[in-house]
Amino acid sequence: MTVRTRPTRRTGLAAVVATLAVTLVVGCGAIPREKSSTDVSKIAANQSEIERTYRNFEKARGAAFTALDPDILALVESGSVLAVDGGAIDVAKRLNGSASTGKGVSGAEVEDVYTPRLAEYPLWFLAVARDDTRGVRRIQVFERASSTGRWELTATPEALISTVLPVPKTSGDELETVDPNVADGLVASPSGALQAYAAVLGDPSSPRANQVTADSFVTQMRAQAAGLAKPGTTFRRTWSSQPVKHAVRTEDGGALVFGTLMRQDGWVLSPGATVSWPPTSEQRAYFGEPMARSGLLRYYHQVLLYVPPTGGVGLPRVLAQYGGVIASEDTAGVATP
């Protein structure tokens, strides 16, 4: 995909990551000057400033994975992104002690940034960044909860570079947003489409199966589930959708929806049964080797869901995702964050 460069929207990301960089240098007590809801989109910045400030953000994330320190992550991430990345750090510590993981340190080139006009906080921006090292594009949302808060990454679904992404629609220099609960010109509301997708992931025979596409993510998750049903266990997987916060209009009249799905994988072991897991798996990290007790793992999957316009081609489908384990629970019901 060729993404059009829009300098006015690149300005938004420069403000986002510059604030992050300042926060990391001077500490959590740094308070940026108060801005109105429209100031961010009017701040001027050139391309070199944008690239430099984005690299500062990536350095913070890389430092967190190098040090295996979730507290550093909490300076630049929040919500389900922080839960997933914090889970990855926890797994790494359980499996390897203090050995560093290379996750989160590959660089990316910001290709485009889109800025909506907002009347109230939270402020947010949509950035598209190309990561050639990993062969993916990150479709990212940065949020700021208040005038005194930090800019934080709250969504980062990833798509293969070969994936063709619908172009977000703008009016002038402003990104057009969509009400998550309204099917205005769409085959379904963003929230309704995400709920249907979760239902189909959980049950192929769901009555909502004709409302969404059984795409590659659905196929991948079903194949994975089949591989996790080990002899001597009863395996059960469930899916649910979290409330949709951000959805944007696309140039073809459809919508791109940033959604989060919760997945739960549970194993009930037969008396005397044990299970062995691969050395680098989250199952081994939380259940030990061999696994001798029943247990449950929880995951978040951030997805970028495309909802076609009314009269358009196809059904809602996932174009990008980013997910991982966030917690475990043993048979005694003791949760492990």
C-alpha positions as MATLAB code, in Angstrom:
seq = 'MTVRTRPTRRTGLAAVVATLAVTLVVGCGAIPREKSSTDVSKIAANQSEIERTYRNFEKARGAAFTALDPDILALVESGSVLAVDGGAIDVAKRLNGSASTGKGVSGAEVEDVYTPRLAEYPLWFLAVARDDTRGVRRIQVFERASSTGRWELTATPEALISTVLPVPKTSGDELETVDPNVADGLVASPSGALQAYAAVLGDPSSPRANQVTADSFVTQMRAQAAGLAKPGTTFRRTWSSQPVKHAVRTEDGGALVFGTLMRQDGWVLSPGATVSWPPTSEQRAYFGEPMARSGLLRYYHQVLLYVPPTGGVGLPRVLAQYGGVIASEDTAGVATP';
ca = [
       0.000    0.000    0.000;
       1.157    3.513   -0.779;
       0.179    5.881    2.007;
      -0.203    9.546    1.209;
       1.950   11.899    3.218;
      -0.003   14.606    5.014;
       2.357   17.014    6.806;
      -0.453   18.619    8.799;
      -1.338   15.305   10.428;
       2.303   14.349   10.933;
       2.398   17.432   13.130;
       0.005   15.732   15.530;
       2.343   12.802   16.143;
       5.281   15.141   16.677;
       3.383   16.744   19.542;
       2.468   13.326   20.930;
       5.921   11.794   20.986;
       7.699   15.033   21.894;
       5.639   15.133   25.074;
       6.571   11.492   25.721;
      10.251   12.264   25.222;
      10.107   15.200   27.639;
       8.350   13.030   30.200;
      11.070   10.396   30.005;
      13.848   12.969   30.394;
      12.476   15.054   33.256;
      10.366   12.445   35.039;
       6.716   11.789   35.761;
       6.222   15.139   37.420;
       6.592   17.046   34.161;
       3.365   18.923   33.320;
       2.990   20.125   29.733;
       1.345   23.477   29.152;
      -2.427   23.359   28.874;
      -3.871   23.233   25.353;
      -7.355   23.489   23.938;
      -8.799   20.502   22.074;
      -7.737   22.010   18.739;
      -4.219   23.246   19.559;
      -2.471   19.945   18.844;
      -3.463   19.851   15.170;
      -2.106   23.391   14.679;
       1.405   22.869   16.069;
       4.011   23.066   13.285;
       6.769   20.463   13.003;
       8.913   19.252   10.151;
       9.547   15.651    9.146;
      12.898   15.342   10.944;
      11.296   16.460   14.216;
       8.519   13.897   13.800;
      10.934   11.070   13.102;
      13.159   12.061   16.025;
      10.321   12.257   18.532;
       8.860    8.948   17.358;
      12.246    7.319   17.848;
      12.300    8.708   21.406;
       9.051    6.898   22.078;
      10.409    3.671   20.633;
      13.555    3.991   22.740;
      11.418    4.116   25.886;
       9.549    0.981   24.865;
      12.776   -0.749   23.900;
      14.317    0.176   27.244;
      11.370   -1.422   29.035;
      11.878   -4.747   27.258;
      15.645   -4.598   27.654;
      15.316   -4.050   31.413;
      12.167   -6.205   31.670;
      10.629   -3.299   33.568;
       6.869   -2.775   33.168;
       7.128    0.507   35.076;
       8.960    2.033   32.110;
       6.207    0.773   29.819;
       3.635    2.520   32.008;
       5.261    5.861   31.108;
       4.354    5.456   27.436;
       1.489    2.919   27.240;
      -1.866    2.275   28.879;
      -4.946    0.094   28.619;
      -4.846   -3.204   26.751;
      -1.499   -2.373   25.050;
       0.145   -2.079   28.455;
      -1.565   -5.265   29.636;
      -0.295   -7.251   26.631;
       3.257   -5.881   26.759;
       3.356   -6.233   30.544;
       2.272   -9.855   30.095;
       5.108  -10.442   27.610;
       7.612   -9.093   30.137;
       6.145  -11.271   32.887;
       6.412  -14.379   30.691;
      10.022  -13.528   29.811;
      10.920  -13.126   33.492;
       9.266  -16.401   34.457;
      11.028  -18.319   31.689;
      14.417  -16.595   31.565;
      14.875  -14.640   34.778;
      16.534  -11.306   34.020;
      17.538  -12.160   30.440;
      16.462   -9.434   28.034;
      13.920   -9.936   25.274;
      14.337   -8.331   21.876;
      10.646   -7.466   21.628;
       9.665   -3.861   21.118;
      13.032   -2.567   19.899;
      12.704   -2.681   16.093;
      12.467    0.741   14.491;
       9.616    2.015   12.347;
       9.091    4.808    9.842;
       6.030    6.975   10.361;
       4.178    7.044    7.047;
       1.133    9.058    8.014;
      -0.716   10.624   10.924;
      -4.405   11.586   11.080;
      -5.828   14.057   13.589;
      -9.531   14.408   14.421;
     -11.013   17.639   15.784;
     -12.219   16.949   19.310;
     -14.313   19.070   21.634;
     -13.169   17.377   24.845;
     -10.595   15.041   26.342;
      -9.301   12.463   25.751;
      -7.427   13.776   22.742;
      -6.166   11.134   20.340;
      -4.347   10.648   17.066;
      -4.068    7.855   14.526;
      -0.562    7.027   13.258;
       0.549    4.521   10.615;
       4.155    3.309   10.946;
       6.059    0.849    8.764;
       8.319   -1.668   10.529;
      10.451   -3.269    7.803;
      12.440   -5.347   10.299;
       9.331   -7.292   11.270;
       7.512   -6.846    7.958;
       4.448   -5.148    9.459;
       2.601   -1.854    9.632;
       1.494   -0.615   13.021;
      -1.825    1.224   13.051;
      -1.542    3.096   16.319;
      -3.631    5.338   18.543;
      -1.986    7.769   20.962;
      -4.212    9.223   23.690;
      -3.996   11.983   26.240;
      -6.580   11.858   29.018;
      -6.259   15.440   30.259;
      -4.301   18.650   29.809;
      -1.872   17.528   32.524;
      -1.632   13.902   31.408;
       1.004   12.170   29.300;
       0.547   10.996   25.735;
       0.244    7.201   25.772;
      -0.025    4.454   23.198;
      -3.424    2.792   23.629;
      -3.824    0.744   20.437;
      -1.314   -0.825   18.058;
      -2.797   -3.574   15.860;
      -0.326   -4.799   13.241;
      -0.852   -5.844    9.627;
       1.518   -7.440    7.147;
       3.041   -4.826    4.880;
       1.323   -6.553    1.952;
      -2.121   -5.908    3.509;
      -4.110   -3.230    1.665;
      -5.624   -0.900    4.251;
      -8.591    1.352    3.436;
      -7.613    5.024    3.515;
      -9.133    7.033    6.399;
     -11.380    9.874    5.261;
     -10.605   13.479    6.071;
     -12.522   16.723    5.743;
      -9.913   19.333    5.050;
      -7.158   18.345    7.468;
      -9.435   16.617    9.987;
     -10.040   12.908   10.382;
     -13.721   11.925   10.267;
     -14.790    9.814   13.240;
     -17.712    7.386   13.565;
     -19.983    6.858   16.562;
     -19.218    3.288   17.733;
     -22.888    2.588   18.434;
     -24.398    3.954   15.208;
     -24.575    2.125   11.865;
     -24.585    5.352    9.853;
     -24.092    4.220    6.239;
     -22.488    0.954    7.403;
     -23.544   -2.692    7.203;
     -23.343   -2.732   11.020;
     -22.410   -0.415   13.858;
     -18.750   -0.674   14.920;
     -19.750   -2.071   18.330;
     -22.247   -4.495   16.801;
     -19.707   -5.748   14.271;
     -17.113   -6.392   16.989;
     -19.658   -8.248   19.119;
     -20.633  -10.416   16.142;
     -16.976  -11.136   15.413;
     -16.399  -12.273   19.016;
     -19.466  -14.501   18.819;
     -18.206  -16.182   15.650;
     -14.723  -16.682   17.091;
     -16.320  -18.437   20.042;
     -18.769  -20.567   18.057;
     -18.524  -21.367   14.318;
     -22.232  -22.228   14.335;
     -23.235  -18.909   15.927;
     -26.414  -17.385   14.468;
     -24.267  -14.283   13.786;
     -21.946  -16.242   11.475;
     -23.488  -14.559    8.428;
     -22.707  -11.083    9.804;
     -18.885  -11.216    9.641;
     -16.135  -12.810    7.551;
     -14.445  -15.999    8.729;
     -11.112  -14.389    7.848;
      -7.493  -15.474    8.354;
      -7.515  -14.463   12.036;
     -10.580  -16.635   12.684;
      -8.944  -19.517   10.834;
      -5.689  -19.062   12.749;
      -7.394  -18.977   16.146;
      -9.475  -22.079   15.418;
      -6.419  -24.022   14.263;
      -4.488  -22.903   17.340;
      -7.315  -23.976   19.650;
      -7.314  -27.436   18.098;
      -3.596  -27.737   18.878;
      -4.087  -26.739   22.511;
      -6.613  -29.496   23.235;
      -4.091  -31.891   24.796;
      -4.733  -35.562   25.680;
      -5.862  -35.936   29.274;
      -7.460  -32.479   29.328;
     -10.741  -30.818   28.572;
      -9.944  -27.585   26.749;
     -12.360  -24.661   26.429;
     -11.871  -21.280   24.775;
     -14.230  -18.307   25.072;
     -14.244  -14.853   23.465;
     -15.846  -11.544   24.430;
     -15.646   -7.995   23.091;
     -14.685   -4.879   25.037;
     -16.418   -1.497   24.458;
     -15.284    0.276   21.284;
     -13.694    3.697   21.871;
     -12.403    4.682   18.421;
     -13.787    4.235   14.911;
     -12.994    6.324   11.826;
     -14.633    6.769    8.442;
     -12.820    5.496    5.339;
     -12.790    7.088    1.896;
     -15.035    4.336    0.513;
     -17.708    5.131    3.121;
     -16.850    2.249    5.436;
     -15.198    2.378    8.848;
     -12.014    1.227   10.569;
     -12.754    0.088   14.111;
     -10.187   -0.216   16.902;
     -11.500   -3.008   19.099;
     -10.255   -5.245   21.904;
     -11.251   -8.881   22.303;
     -10.740  -10.890   25.480;
      -9.870  -14.544   24.994;
      -9.875  -17.127   27.788;
      -8.201  -20.531   27.424;
      -8.995  -23.074   30.113;
      -7.724  -26.613   30.730;
      -9.292  -29.134   33.112;
      -6.917  -32.034   33.691;
      -8.118  -35.570   34.196;
      -7.011  -37.196   37.474;
      -3.309  -38.058   37.279;
      -2.823  -36.350   33.895;
       0.068  -33.999   33.138;
       0.822  -31.816   30.132;
       4.133  -30.638   28.680;
       4.400  -27.307   26.852;
       7.056  -25.826   24.527;
       9.993  -24.179   26.349;
       9.089  -20.617   25.307;
       5.320  -20.869   25.804;
       3.216  -18.818   28.182;
       1.615  -22.091   29.318;
       4.966  -23.296   30.662;
       5.669  -19.869   32.192;
       2.473  -19.907   34.261;
       1.717  -23.613   34.782;
       5.224  -25.060   35.133;
       6.712  -28.183   33.599;
       4.912  -30.455   33.545;
       1.503  -28.866   34.060;
      -0.204  -30.957   36.737;
      -3.153  -28.721   37.722;
      -6.070  -27.269   35.848;
      -5.709  -23.624   34.906;
      -6.825  -20.706   32.767;
      -5.024  -18.032   30.743;
      -6.509  -14.684   29.721;
      -5.488  -12.768   26.612;
      -6.235   -9.447   24.962;
      -6.260   -9.154   21.192;
      -6.416   -5.644   19.787;
      -7.954   -5.768   16.304;
      -8.440   -3.350   13.442;
     -11.850   -4.297   12.079;
     -13.068   -3.011    8.708;
     -16.827   -2.480    8.413;
     -17.956   -2.024    4.778;
     -20.426    0.689    3.784;
     -24.057   -0.128    3.086;
     -24.149   -1.588   -0.414;
     -20.421   -2.297   -0.294;
     -18.627   -5.555   -0.959;
     -18.162   -8.186    1.728;
     -18.750   -8.341    5.474;
     -16.820   -6.942    8.478;
     -13.351   -8.475    8.720;
     -10.132   -8.062   10.708;
      -7.192   -6.465    8.888;
      -4.677   -6.274   11.751;
      -4.211   -7.546   15.301;
      -1.867   -7.371   18.279;
      -2.316   -9.543   21.330;
      -0.907  -11.672   24.081;
      -1.425  -13.193   27.512;
      -2.367  -10.807   30.326;
      -3.116  -13.045   33.333;
      -3.467  -16.614   34.619;
      -5.667  -18.411   37.112;
      -5.184  -21.774   38.775;
      -7.813  -24.240   40.013;
      -7.998  -22.478   43.378;
      -9.139  -19.324   41.589;
      -6.011  -17.342   42.429;
      -5.420  -14.781   39.694;
      -1.895  -13.906   38.568;
      -1.621  -10.506   36.853;
];
